Short mmCIF file of C-alpha atoms and ligand atoms in Angstrom, two decimals:
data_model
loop_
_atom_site.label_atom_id
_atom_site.label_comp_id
_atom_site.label_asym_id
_atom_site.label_seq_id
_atom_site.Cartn_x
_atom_site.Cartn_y
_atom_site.Cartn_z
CA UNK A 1 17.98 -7.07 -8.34
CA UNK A 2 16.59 -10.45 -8.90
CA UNK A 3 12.34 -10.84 -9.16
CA UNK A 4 11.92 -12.95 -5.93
CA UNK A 5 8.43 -12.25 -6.16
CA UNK A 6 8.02 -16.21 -5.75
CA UNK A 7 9.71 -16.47 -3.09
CA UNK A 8 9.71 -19.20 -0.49
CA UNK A 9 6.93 -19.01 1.96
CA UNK A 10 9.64 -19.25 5.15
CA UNK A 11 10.14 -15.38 4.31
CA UNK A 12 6.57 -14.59 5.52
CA UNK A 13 5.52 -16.68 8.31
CA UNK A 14 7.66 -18.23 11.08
CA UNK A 15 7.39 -22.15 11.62
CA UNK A 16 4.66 -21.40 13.61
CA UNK A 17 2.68 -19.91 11.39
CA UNK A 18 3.26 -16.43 12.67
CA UNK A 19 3.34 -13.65 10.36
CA UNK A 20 7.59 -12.41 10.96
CA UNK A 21 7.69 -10.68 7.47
CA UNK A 22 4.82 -8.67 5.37
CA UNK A 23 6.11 -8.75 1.70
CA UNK A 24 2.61 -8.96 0.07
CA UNK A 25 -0.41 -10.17 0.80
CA UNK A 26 -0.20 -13.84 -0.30
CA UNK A 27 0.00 -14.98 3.24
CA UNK A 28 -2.50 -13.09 4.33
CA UNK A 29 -6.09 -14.74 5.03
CA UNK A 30 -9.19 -13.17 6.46
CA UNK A 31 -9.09 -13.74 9.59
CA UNK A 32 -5.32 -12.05 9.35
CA UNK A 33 -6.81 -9.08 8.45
CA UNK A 34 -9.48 -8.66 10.64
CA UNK A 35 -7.57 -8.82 13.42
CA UNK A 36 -5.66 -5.97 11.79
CA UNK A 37 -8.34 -3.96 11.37
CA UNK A 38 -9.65 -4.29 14.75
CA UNK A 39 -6.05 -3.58 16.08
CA UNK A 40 -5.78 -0.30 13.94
CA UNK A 41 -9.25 0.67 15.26
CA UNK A 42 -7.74 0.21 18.75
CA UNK A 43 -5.62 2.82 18.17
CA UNK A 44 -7.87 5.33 17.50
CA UNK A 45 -9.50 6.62 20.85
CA UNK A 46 -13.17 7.65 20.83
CA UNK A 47 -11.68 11.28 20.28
CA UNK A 48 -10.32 9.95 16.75
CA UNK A 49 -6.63 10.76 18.40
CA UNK A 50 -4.28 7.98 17.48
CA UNK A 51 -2.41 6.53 20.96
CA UNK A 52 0.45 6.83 22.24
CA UNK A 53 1.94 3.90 23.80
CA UNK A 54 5.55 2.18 25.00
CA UNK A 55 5.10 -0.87 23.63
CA UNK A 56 7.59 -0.94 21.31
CA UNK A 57 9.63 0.54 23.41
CA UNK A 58 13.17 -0.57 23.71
CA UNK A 59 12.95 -1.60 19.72
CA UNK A 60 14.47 -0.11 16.82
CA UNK A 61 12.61 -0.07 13.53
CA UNK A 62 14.96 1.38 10.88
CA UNK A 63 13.46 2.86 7.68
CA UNK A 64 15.36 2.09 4.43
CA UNK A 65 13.49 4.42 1.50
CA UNK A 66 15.18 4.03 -2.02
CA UNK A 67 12.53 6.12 -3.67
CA UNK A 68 10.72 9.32 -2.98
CA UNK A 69 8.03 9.51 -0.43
CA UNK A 70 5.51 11.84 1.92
CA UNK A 71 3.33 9.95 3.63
CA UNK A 72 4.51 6.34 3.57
CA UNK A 73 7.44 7.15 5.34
CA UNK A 74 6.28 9.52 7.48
CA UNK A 75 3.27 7.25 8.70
CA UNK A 76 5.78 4.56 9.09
CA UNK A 77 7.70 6.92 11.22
CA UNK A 78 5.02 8.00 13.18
CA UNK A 79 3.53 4.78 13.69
CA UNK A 80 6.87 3.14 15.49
CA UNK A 81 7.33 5.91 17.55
CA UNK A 82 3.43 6.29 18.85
CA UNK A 83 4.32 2.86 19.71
CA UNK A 84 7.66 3.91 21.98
CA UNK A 85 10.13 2.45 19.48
CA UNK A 86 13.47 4.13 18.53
CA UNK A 87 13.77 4.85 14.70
CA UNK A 88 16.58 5.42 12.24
CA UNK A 89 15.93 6.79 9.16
CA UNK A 90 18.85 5.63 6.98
CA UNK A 91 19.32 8.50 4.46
CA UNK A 92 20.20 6.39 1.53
CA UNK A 93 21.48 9.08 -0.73
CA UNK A 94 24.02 10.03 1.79
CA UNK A 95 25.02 6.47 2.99
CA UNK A 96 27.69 4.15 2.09
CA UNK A 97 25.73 2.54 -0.63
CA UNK A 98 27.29 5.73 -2.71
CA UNK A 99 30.48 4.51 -1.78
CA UNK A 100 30.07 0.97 -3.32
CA UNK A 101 28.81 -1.00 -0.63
CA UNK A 102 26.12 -3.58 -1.60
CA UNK A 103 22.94 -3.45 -0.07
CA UNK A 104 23.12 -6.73 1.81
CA UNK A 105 26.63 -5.39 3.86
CA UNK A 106 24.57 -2.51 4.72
CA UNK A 107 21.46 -4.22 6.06
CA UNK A 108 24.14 -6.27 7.98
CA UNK A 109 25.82 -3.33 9.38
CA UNK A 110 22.49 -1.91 10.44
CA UNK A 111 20.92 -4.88 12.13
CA UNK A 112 24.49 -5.15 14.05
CA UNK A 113 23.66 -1.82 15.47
CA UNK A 114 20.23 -4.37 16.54
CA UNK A 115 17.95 -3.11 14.49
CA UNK A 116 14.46 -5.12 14.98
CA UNK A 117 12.48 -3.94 11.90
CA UNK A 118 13.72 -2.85 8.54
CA UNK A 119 10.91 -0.72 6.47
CA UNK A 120 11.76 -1.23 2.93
CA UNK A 121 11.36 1.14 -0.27
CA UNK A 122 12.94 0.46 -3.74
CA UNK A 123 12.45 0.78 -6.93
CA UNK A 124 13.25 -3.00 -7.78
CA UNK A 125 10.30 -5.69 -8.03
CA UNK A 126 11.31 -8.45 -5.12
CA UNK A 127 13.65 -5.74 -3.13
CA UNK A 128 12.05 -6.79 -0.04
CA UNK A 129 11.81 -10.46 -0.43
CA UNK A 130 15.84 -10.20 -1.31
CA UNK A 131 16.39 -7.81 1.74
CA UNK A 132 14.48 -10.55 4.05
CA UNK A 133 16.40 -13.30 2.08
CA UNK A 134 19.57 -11.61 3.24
CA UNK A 135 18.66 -11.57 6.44
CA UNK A 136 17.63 -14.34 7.22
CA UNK A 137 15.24 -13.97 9.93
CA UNK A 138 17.92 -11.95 11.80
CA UNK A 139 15.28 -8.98 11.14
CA UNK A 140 12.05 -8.28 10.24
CA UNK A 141 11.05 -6.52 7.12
CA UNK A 142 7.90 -4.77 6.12
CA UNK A 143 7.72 -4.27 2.74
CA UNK A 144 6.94 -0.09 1.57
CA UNK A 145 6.53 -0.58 -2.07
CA UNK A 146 8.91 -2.52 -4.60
CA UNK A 147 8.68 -1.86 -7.93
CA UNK A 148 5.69 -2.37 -9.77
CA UNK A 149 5.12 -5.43 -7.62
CA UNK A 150 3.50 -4.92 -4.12
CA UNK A 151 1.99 -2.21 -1.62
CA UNK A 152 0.63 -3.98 0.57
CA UNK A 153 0.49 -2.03 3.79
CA UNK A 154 -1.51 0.74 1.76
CA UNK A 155 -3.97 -2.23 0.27
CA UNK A 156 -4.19 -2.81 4.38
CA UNK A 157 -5.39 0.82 4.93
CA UNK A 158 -7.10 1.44 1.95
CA UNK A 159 -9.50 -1.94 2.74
CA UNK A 160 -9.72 -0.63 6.51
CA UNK A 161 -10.94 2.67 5.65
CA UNK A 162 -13.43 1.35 4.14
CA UNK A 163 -14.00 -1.49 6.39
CA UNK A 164 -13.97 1.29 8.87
CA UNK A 165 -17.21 3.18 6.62
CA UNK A 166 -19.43 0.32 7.39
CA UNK A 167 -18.17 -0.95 3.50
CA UNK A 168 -19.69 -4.67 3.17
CA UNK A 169 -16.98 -6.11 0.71
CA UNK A 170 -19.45 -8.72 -0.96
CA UNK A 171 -21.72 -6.17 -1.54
CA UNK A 172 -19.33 -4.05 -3.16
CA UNK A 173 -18.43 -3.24 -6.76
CA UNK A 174 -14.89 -1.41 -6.70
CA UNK A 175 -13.26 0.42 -9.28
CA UNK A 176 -9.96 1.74 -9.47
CA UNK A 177 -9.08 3.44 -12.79
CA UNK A 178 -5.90 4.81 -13.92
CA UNK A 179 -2.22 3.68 -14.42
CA UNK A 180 -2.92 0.33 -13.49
CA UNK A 181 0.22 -1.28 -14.96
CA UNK A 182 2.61 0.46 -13.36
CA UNK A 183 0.67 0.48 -9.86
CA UNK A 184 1.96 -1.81 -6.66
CA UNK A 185 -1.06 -0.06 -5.04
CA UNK A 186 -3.48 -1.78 -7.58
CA UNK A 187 -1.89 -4.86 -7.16
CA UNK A 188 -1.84 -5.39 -3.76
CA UNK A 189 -5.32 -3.88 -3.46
CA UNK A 190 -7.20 -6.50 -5.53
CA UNK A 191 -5.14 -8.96 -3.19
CA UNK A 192 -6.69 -7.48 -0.43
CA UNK A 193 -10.65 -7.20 -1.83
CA UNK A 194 -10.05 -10.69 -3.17
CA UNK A 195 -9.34 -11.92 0.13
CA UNK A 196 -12.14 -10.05 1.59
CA UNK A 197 -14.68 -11.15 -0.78
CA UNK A 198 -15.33 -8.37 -3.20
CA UNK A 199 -17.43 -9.69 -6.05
CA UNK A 200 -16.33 -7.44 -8.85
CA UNK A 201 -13.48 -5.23 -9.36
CA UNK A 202 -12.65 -2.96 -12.48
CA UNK A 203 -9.54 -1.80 -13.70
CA UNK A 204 -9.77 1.06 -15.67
CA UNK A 205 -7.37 2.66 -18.02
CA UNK A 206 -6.14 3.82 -21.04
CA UNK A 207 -5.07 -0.17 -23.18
CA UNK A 208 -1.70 1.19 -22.92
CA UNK A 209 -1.79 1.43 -19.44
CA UNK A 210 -3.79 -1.77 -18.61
CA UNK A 211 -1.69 -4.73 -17.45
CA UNK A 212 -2.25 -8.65 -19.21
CA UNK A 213 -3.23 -9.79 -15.36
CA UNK A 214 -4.85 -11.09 -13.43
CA UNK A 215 -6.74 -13.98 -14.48
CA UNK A 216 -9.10 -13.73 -11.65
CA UNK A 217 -12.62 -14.21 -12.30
CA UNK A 218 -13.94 -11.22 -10.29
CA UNK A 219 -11.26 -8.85 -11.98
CA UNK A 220 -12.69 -6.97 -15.04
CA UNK A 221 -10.35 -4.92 -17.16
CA UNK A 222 -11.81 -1.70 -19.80
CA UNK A 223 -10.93 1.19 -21.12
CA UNK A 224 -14.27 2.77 -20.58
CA UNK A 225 -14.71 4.35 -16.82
CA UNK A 226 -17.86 6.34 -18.02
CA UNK A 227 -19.08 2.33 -18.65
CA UNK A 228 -18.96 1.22 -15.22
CA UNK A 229 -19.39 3.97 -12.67
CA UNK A 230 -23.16 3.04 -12.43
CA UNK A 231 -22.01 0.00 -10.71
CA UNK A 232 -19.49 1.51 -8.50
CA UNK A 233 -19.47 1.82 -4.80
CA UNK A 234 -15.90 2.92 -4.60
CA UNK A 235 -13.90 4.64 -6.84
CA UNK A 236 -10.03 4.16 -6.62
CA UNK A 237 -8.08 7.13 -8.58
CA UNK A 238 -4.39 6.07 -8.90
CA UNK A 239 -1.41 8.75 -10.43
CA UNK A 240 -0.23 7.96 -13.43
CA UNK A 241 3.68 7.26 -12.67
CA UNK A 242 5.44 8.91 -15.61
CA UNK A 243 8.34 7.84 -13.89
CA UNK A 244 8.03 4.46 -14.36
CA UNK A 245 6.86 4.68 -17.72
CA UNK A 246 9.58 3.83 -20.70
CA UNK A 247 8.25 6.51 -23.93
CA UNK A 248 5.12 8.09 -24.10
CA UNK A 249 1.90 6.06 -23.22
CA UNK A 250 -0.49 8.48 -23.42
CA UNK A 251 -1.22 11.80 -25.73
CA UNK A 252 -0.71 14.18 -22.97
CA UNK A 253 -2.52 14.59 -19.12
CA UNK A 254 -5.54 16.99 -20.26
CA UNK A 255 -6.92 14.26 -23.02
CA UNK A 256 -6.27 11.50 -19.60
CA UNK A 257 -8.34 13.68 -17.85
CA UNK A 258 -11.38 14.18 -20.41
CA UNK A 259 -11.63 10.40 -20.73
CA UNK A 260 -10.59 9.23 -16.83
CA UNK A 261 -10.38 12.47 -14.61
CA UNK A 262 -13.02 12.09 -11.22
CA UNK A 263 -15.29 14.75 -11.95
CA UNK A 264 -18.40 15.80 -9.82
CA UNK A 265 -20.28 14.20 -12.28
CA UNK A 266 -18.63 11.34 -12.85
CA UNK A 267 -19.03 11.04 -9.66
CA UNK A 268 -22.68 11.61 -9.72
CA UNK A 269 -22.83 8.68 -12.68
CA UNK A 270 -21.51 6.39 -9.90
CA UNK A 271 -24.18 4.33 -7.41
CA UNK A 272 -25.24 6.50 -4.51
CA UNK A 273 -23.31 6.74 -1.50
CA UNK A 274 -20.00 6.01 -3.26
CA UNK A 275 -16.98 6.79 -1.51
CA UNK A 276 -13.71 7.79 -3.62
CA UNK A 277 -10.23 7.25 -2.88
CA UNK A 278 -6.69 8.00 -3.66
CA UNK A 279 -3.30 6.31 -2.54
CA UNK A 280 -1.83 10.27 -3.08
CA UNK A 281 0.17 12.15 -4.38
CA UNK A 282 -2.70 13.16 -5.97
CA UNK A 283 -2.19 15.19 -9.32
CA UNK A 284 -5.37 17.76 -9.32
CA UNK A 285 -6.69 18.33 -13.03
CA UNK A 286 -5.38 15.35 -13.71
CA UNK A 287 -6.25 12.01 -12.31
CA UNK A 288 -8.60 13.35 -9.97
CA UNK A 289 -10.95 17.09 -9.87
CA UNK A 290 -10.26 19.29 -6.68
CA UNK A 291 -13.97 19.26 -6.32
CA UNK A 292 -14.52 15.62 -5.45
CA UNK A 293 -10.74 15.35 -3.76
CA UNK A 294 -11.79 17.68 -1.50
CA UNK A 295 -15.32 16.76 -1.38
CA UNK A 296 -17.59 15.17 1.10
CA UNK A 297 -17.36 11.77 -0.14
CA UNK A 298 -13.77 11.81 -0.59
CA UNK A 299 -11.49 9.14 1.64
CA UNK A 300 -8.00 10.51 0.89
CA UNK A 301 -6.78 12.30 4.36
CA UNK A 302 -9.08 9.36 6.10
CA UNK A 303 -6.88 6.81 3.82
CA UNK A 304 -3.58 9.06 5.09
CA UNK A 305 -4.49 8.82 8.81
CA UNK A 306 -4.79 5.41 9.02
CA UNK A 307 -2.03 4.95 7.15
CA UNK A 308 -0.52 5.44 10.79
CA UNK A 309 -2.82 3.12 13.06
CA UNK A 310 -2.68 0.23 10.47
CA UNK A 311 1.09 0.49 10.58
CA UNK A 312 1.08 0.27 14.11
CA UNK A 313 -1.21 -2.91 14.56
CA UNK A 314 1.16 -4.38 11.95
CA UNK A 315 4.05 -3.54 13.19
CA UNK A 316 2.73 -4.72 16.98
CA UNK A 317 1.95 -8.23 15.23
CA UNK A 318 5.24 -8.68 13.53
CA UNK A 319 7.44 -7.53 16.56
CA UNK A 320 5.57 -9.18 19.43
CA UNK A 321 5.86 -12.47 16.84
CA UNK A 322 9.66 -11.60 17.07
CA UNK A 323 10.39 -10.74 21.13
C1 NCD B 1 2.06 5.21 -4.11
C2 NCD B 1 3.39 4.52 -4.24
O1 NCD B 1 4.43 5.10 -4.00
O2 NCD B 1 3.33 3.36 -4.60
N1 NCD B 1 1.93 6.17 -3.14
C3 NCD B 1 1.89 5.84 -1.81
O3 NCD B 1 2.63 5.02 -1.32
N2 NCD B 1 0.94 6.46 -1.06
C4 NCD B 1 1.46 5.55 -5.39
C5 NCD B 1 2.12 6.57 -6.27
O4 NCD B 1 3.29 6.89 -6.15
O5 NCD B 1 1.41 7.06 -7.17
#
C-alpha cells in the first residue's frame, strides 16, 4: 500500500471544518481535544462505571483489524456498543480478502451493507488514509494503528489519563523510552503533548532503535534513560516490536532490560510523584518490572479503561458530524 501519510486535508475534516475522519492527529488543535477529554470524562459516572447509552443506536461501526490485538479492539468494541450501536467485526483472516478480493471491493461491499464507521488496523503506513481515500466520504474511518505511522486514539487516552491525574502539560517533562522507531504510539503521542504544550519530551532508546525525527525543538532524543529520569514526571515504557524489526537490533531482551527496564528504582531516580505508563502488551522483565507495572504509581489498566470512554466521545463527534 501506498504512504498517504500526506494526504489531503479533505480526508480529516468536512467542509465545515468538522472532524468526519481521525487518521492522526495533524488536524487536531487544543481546543479539539479538550472537548474530548471532557466528553470521555462524561462517560464515566461518579461511580467510575462507564455509561451506557442509545445514542448510537441505529448505527453500524464495523471493525476491520489486519493485525493482532487485545485491547484496541476490544475497547473499540465496547465503546460503540455502550453507545447503542450495532458492530461487525469483519474477521479478516476468514474473509474474502483470502480469496483475492482487494481491500477497496471489500470496504465497498461492507459500507453497502450501510456501515457508518469503519475502525481500521493494518500493518501498512497510510492504510487508513487509503481506506478513507476509497471511500470517499461514503464512511467514516477511525484510524487503529497503521504501520509504524500513527496511533492516535491511544495518544488521545494516554494524554487524558493524565489530563485526568490533574497532569499540567507545560509543567511536564515526559519520557517515553524504548522501541521508539518502530512505535505509532510514540508518534502520535508527541503529536498529542506537542499540541498540548509539553515543554520537553525524551525519547529514549537503544541508537538502533531511535528514529532520525522529529525535528521539533521540545523533542530530545538519548540513549541514556538513567540520564534523564531526574527530570521526569511521566515515564512512557513502550514494547519493543520484534515483529517489526528486519535482523537483530539489539543483543538480546535481558541486556535491554539492564540498560532501559522500569525498575523500582529507576523509578525512584525519577521526580516525585511521577506517574508511569504503558500502551500494553506489556512484556514483564523486559521493558517494564512487575513491581512498578503493578505498582501504585502505575497508569496502565487506568490507560486501558479509558481506552473505552475516549473511544466513545470520539466516535460520538465523528458520527453526530456524519447524521
Ligand atoms: C500498541 C500497538 O499495537 O500499536 N498497542 C496498543 O495498541 N495498545 C503497541 C504495541 O503493540 O506494542
Amino acid at each position: 500500500m501506498t504512504d498517504t501519510s500526506h494526504h489531503p486535508r479533505q480526508l480529516e475534516r468536512d467542509a465545515q471544518g468538522a472532524l468526519r475522519n481521525l487518521l492522526d492527529l495533524r488536524e487536531i488543535d487544543r481546543d479539539l481535544l479538550l472537548q474530548l477529554f471532557a466528553r470521555a470524562q462524561k462517560q464515566l459516572g461518579s461511580d467510575g462505571h462507564i455509561h451506557h447509552s442509545t445514542e448510537l443506536s441505529g448505527r453500524t461501526v464495523g471493525t476491520l483489524f489486519f493485525e493482532d490485538s487485545t485491547r484496541t479492539r476490544s475497547a473499540f468494541e465496547l465503546a460503540a456498543k455502550r453507545l447503542g450501536a450495532t458492530v461487525l467485526n469483519l474477521d479478516v483472516g476468514r474473509s474474502s480478502t483470502k480469496k483475492g478480493e482487494t481491500l477497496r471491493d471489500t470496504l465497498l461491499t461492507l459500507q453497502a451493507m450501510d456501515v457508518d464507521l469503519f475502525v481500521v488496523r493494518h500493518g501498512d503506513s497510510g492504510a487508513a488514509a487509503c481506506v478513507a481515500q476509497a471511500l470517499a466520504g461514503r464512511a467514516a474511518v477511525l484510524n487503529a494503528g497503521d504501520g509504524w505511522h500513527a496511533h492516535p486514539t491511544q495518544a488521545l487516552l494516554d494524554t487524558y489519563t493524565l489530563w485526568a491525574k490533574g497532569v499540567d502539560f507545560t509543567q511536564s517533562t515526559i519520557t517515553i523510552v524504548g522501541d521508539i522507531l518502530h512505535s505509532r504510539v510514540a508518534r502520535s503521542l508527541v503529536q498529542a503533548l506537542r499540541i498540548l504544550g509539553c515543554p520537553k519530551i525524551n525519547l529514549v532508546g537503544p541508537s538502533t532503535l531511535l528514529p532520525p525525527w522529529p525535528a521539533h525543538p521540545e523533542v530530545h532524543t538519548g540513549t541514556d534513560l538513567d540520564a534523564v529520569l531526574p527530570e521526569s514526571n511521566v515515564v512512557v515504557a513502550l514494547r519493543l516490536q520484534n515483529e517489526r524489526m528486519r535482523g537483530p537490533l539489539l543483543p538480546g531482551a535481558s541486556e535491554y532490560f539492564t540498560r532501559y527496564g522500569l525498575t523500582q528504582s529507576r523509578l525512584d531516580a525519577a521526580q516525585p510523584g511521577a506517574w508511569v505508563m504503558h500502551p500494553g502488551p506489556i512484556n514483564r522483565g523486559v521493558e517494564i518490572d512487575s513491581v512498578v507495572a503493578d505498582g501504585p504509581r502505575s497508569l496502565i489498566l487506568d490507560q486501558v479503561r479509558h481506552g473505552v470512554v475516549v473511544r466513545m466521545a470520539v466516535m460520538q463527534m465523528i458520527l453526530e458530524n456524519a447524521a
